[in-house]
Coordinates of C-alpha atoms in Angstrom, one line a residue:
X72 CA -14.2 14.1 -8.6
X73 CA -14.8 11.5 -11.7
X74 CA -11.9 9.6 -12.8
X75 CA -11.4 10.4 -16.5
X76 CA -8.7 8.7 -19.1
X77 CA -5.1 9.6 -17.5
X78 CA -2.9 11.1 -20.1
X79 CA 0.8 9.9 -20.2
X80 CA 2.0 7.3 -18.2
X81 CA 0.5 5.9 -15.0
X82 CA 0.9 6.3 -11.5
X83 CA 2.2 3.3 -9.6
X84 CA 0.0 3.7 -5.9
X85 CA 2.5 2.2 -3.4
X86 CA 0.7 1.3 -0.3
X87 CA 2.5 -0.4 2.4
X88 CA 2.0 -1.1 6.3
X89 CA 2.8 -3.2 8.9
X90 CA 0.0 -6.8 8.7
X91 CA -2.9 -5.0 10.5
X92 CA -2.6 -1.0 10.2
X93 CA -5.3 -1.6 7.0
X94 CA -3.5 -1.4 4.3
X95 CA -5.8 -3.5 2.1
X96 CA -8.8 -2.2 3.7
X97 CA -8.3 1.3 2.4
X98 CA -6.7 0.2 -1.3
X99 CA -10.3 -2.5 -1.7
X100 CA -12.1 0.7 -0.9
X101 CA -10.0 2.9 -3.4
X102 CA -10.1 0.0 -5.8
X103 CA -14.3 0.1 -5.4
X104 CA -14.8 3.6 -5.6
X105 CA -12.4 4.2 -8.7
X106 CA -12.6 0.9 -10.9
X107 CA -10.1 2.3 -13.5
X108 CA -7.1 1.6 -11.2
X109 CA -5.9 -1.7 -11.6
X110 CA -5.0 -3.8 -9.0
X111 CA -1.7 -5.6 -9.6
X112 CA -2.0 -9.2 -8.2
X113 CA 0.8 -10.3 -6.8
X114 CA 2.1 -14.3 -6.8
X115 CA 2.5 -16.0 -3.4
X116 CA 3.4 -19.6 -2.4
X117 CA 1.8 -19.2 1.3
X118 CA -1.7 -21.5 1.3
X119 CA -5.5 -19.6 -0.1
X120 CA -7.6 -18.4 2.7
X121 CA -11.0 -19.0 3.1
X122 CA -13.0 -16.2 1.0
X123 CA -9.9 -15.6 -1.2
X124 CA -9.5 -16.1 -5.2
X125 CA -6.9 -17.8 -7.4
X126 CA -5.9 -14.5 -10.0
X127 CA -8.0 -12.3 -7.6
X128 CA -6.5 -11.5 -4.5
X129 CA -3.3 -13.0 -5.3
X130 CA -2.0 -15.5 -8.3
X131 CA -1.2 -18.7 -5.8
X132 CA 1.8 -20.7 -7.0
X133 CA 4.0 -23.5 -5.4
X134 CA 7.9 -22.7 -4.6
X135 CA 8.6 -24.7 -7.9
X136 CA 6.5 -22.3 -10.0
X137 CA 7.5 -19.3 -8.1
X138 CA 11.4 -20.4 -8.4
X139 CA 10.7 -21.0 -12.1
X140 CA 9.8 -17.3 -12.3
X141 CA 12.5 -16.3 -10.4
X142 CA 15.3 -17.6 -13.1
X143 CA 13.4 -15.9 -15.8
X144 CA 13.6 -12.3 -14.2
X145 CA 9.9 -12.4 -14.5
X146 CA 9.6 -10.6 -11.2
X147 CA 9.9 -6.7 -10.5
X148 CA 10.2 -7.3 -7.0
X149 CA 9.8 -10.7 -4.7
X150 CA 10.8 -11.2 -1.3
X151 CA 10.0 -13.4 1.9
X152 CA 7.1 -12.4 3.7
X153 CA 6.2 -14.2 7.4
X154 CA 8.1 -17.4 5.8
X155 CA 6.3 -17.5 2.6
X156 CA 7.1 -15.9 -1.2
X157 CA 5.5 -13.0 -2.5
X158 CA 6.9 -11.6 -6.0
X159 CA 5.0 -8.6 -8.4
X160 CA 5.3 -9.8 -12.4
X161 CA 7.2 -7.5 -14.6
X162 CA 5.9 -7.0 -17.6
X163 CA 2.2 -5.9 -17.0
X164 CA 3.2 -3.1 -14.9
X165 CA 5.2 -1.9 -17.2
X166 CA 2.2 -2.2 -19.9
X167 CA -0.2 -0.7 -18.0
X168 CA 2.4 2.6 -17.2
X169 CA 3.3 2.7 -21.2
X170 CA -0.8 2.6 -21.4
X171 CA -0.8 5.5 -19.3
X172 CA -3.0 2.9 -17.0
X173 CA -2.6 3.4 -13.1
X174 CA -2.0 0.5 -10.6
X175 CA -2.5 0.0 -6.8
X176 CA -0.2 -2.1 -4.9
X177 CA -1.1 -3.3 -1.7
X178 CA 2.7 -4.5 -0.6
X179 CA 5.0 -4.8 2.4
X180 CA 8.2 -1.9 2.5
X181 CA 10.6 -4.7 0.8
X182 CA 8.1 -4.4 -2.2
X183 CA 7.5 -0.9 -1.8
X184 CA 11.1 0.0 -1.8
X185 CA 11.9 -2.1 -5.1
X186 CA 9.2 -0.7 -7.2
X187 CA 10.3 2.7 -6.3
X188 CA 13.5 1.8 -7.2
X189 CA 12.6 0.5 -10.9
X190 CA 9.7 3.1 -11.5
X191 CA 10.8 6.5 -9.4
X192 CA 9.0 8.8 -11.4
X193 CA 5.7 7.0 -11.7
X194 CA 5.5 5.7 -8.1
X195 CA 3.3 7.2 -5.3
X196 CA 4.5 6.2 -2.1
X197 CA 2.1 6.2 1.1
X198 CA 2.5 4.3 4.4
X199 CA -0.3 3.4 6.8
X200 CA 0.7 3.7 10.5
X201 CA -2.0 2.1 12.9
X202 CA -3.0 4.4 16.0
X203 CA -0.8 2.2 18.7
X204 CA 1.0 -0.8 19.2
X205 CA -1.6 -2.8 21.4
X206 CA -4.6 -1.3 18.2
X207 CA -2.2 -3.3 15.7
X208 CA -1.5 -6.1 18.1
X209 CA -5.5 -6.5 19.1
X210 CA -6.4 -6.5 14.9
X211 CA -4.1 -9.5 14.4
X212 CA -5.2 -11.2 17.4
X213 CA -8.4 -10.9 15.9
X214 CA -7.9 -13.0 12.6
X215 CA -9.5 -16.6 12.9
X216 CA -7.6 -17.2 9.6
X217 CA -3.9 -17.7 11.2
X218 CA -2.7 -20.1 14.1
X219 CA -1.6 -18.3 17.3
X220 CA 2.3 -18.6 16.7
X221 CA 1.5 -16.8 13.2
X222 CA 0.4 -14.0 14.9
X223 CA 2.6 -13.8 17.1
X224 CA 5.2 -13.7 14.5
X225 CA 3.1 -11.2 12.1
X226 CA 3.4 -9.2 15.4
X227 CA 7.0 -9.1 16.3
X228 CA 7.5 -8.7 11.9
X229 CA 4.9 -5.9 12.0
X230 CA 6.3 -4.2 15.0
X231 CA 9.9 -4.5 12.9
X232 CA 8.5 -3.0 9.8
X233 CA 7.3 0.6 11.4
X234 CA 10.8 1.5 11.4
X235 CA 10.6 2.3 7.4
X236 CA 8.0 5.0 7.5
X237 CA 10.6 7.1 6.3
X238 CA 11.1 5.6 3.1
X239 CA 7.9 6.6 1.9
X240 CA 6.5 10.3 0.8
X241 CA 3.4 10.6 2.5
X242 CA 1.9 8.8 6.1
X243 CA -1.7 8.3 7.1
X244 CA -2.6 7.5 10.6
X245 CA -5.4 4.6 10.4
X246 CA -7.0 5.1 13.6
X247 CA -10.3 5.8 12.0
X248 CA -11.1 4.0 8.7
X249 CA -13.5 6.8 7.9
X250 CA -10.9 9.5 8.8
X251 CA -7.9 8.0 6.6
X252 CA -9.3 6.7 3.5
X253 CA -10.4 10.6 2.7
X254 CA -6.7 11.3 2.7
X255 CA -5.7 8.3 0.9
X256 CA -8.5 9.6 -1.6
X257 CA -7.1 12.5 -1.9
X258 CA -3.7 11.9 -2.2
X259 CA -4.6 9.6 -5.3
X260 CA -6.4 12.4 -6.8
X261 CA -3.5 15.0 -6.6
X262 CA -1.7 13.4 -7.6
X263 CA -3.5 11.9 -10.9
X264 CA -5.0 15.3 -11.5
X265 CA -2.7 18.2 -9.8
X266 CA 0.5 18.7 -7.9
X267 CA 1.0 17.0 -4.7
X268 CA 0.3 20.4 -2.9
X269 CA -2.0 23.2 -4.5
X270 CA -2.3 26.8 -3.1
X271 CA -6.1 26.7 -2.4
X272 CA -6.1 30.6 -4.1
X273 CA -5.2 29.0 -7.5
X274 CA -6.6 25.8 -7.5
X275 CA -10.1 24.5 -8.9
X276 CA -12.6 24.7 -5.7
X277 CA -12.0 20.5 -6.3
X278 CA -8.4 20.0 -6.1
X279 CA -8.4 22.5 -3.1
X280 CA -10.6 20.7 -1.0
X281 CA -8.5 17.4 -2.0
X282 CA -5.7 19.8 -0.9
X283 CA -7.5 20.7 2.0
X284 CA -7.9 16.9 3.6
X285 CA -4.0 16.3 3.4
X286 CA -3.4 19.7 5.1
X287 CA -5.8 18.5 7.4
X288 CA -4.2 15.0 8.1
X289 CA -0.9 16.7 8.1
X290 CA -1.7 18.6 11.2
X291 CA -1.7 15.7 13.3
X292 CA 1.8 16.0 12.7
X293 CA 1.9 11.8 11.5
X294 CA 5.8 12.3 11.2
X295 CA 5.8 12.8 15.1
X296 CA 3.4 9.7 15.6
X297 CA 5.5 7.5 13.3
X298 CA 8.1 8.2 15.3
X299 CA 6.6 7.6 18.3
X300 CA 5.6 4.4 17.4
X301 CA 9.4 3.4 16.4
X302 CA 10.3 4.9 19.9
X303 CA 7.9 2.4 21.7
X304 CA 9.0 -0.6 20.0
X305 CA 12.4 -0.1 20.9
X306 CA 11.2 0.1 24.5

């Protein structure tokens, strides 16, 4: 389905997941196939990574500057993320919504949860689950980028962050890149073009085969897998 100019305001795409489950692996894909949805670049004080992009994957700041923005209330949301600052600027979210403009946000649940909070009616909320705990703890292992006590900590912090599935209004089980982002797809389009759920006997033949892949990815109950996940942490 084309995107085409949204009418109204626009739809803030809250994606959040534990570090590894692929959150930003399915919003980059998103991002690619539909260019009209912005990305909203968050600021960070943590170091650039190799490959990465001052104003392109993240606006990168020292604690001074970041502080600075702090005190001016230029921040919708910022919080401490695996020791470093992350914060999501104000004012061009709200531009873009008044511009009837959608955004992506590729955050952890602390952002998640106070976007939602400031823009309820405009905010879809999804959370990516990874398939297990050793999937999620052999994806971190597997980035050259970070020392080994990094990941271990990304690990214990991504482990603690499953526990806030609930907070969101749909789950997608990443076990298969090729599998989820369909759903992820398809929630985006439902929402930007339908209702959340459409009765396949009214709907256009597109918006119920959209409606179709989330039944689909509904049936493997992610609710139940979410909280088997929480149950195994615990153990």
């Amino acid at each position: 389905m084309p995107p085409r100019d949204p009418p109204g305001r626009g739809i803030l795409v809250i994606v959040s997941s534990p570090s590894g489950a692929g959150k930003t692996t399915l919003t980059r894909r998103l991002l690619d196939e539909v260019p009209a949805i912005g990305f909203s670049v968050s600021y960070t004080t943590r170091p650039m990574r190799p490959g990465e992009r001052d104003g392109v994957d993240y606006h990168f700041v020292d604690v001074a500057a970041f502080e600075r923005m702090v005190e001016g209330g230029e921040f919708a949301e910022h919080a401490v993320v695996h020791g470093n600052r992350y914060g999501t600027a104000k004012a061009p979210i709200e531009a873009a919504l008044a511009a009837g403009r959608d955004l992506i946000f590729d955050v952890d649940w602390q952002g998640g949860q106070a976007l939602s909070a400031q823009w309820p009616e405009d905010a879809l909320k999804i959370f990516i689950l990874p398939p297990d705990l050793d999937t999620l703890a052999s994806r971190l292992r597997r980035r050259a980028t970070d020392a080994p006590d990094v990941i271990e900590r990304r690990l214990r912090q991504a482990i603690t962050e499953l526990a806030h599935w609930d907070e969101y209004q749909f789950l997608i089980v990443n076990d298969d890149l090729e599998r989820a982002y369909p759903v992820l797809r398809a929630l985006y389009f439902l929402r930007r073009f339908g209702p959340p759920f459409v009765d396949g006997r009214d709907a256009t033949p597109a918006l119920a085969t959209l409606a179709g892949v989330v039944m689909e990815s509904q049936m493997r109950d992610p609710v139940a897998h979410a909280r088997r996940l929480v149950a195994a942490r615990e153990r």
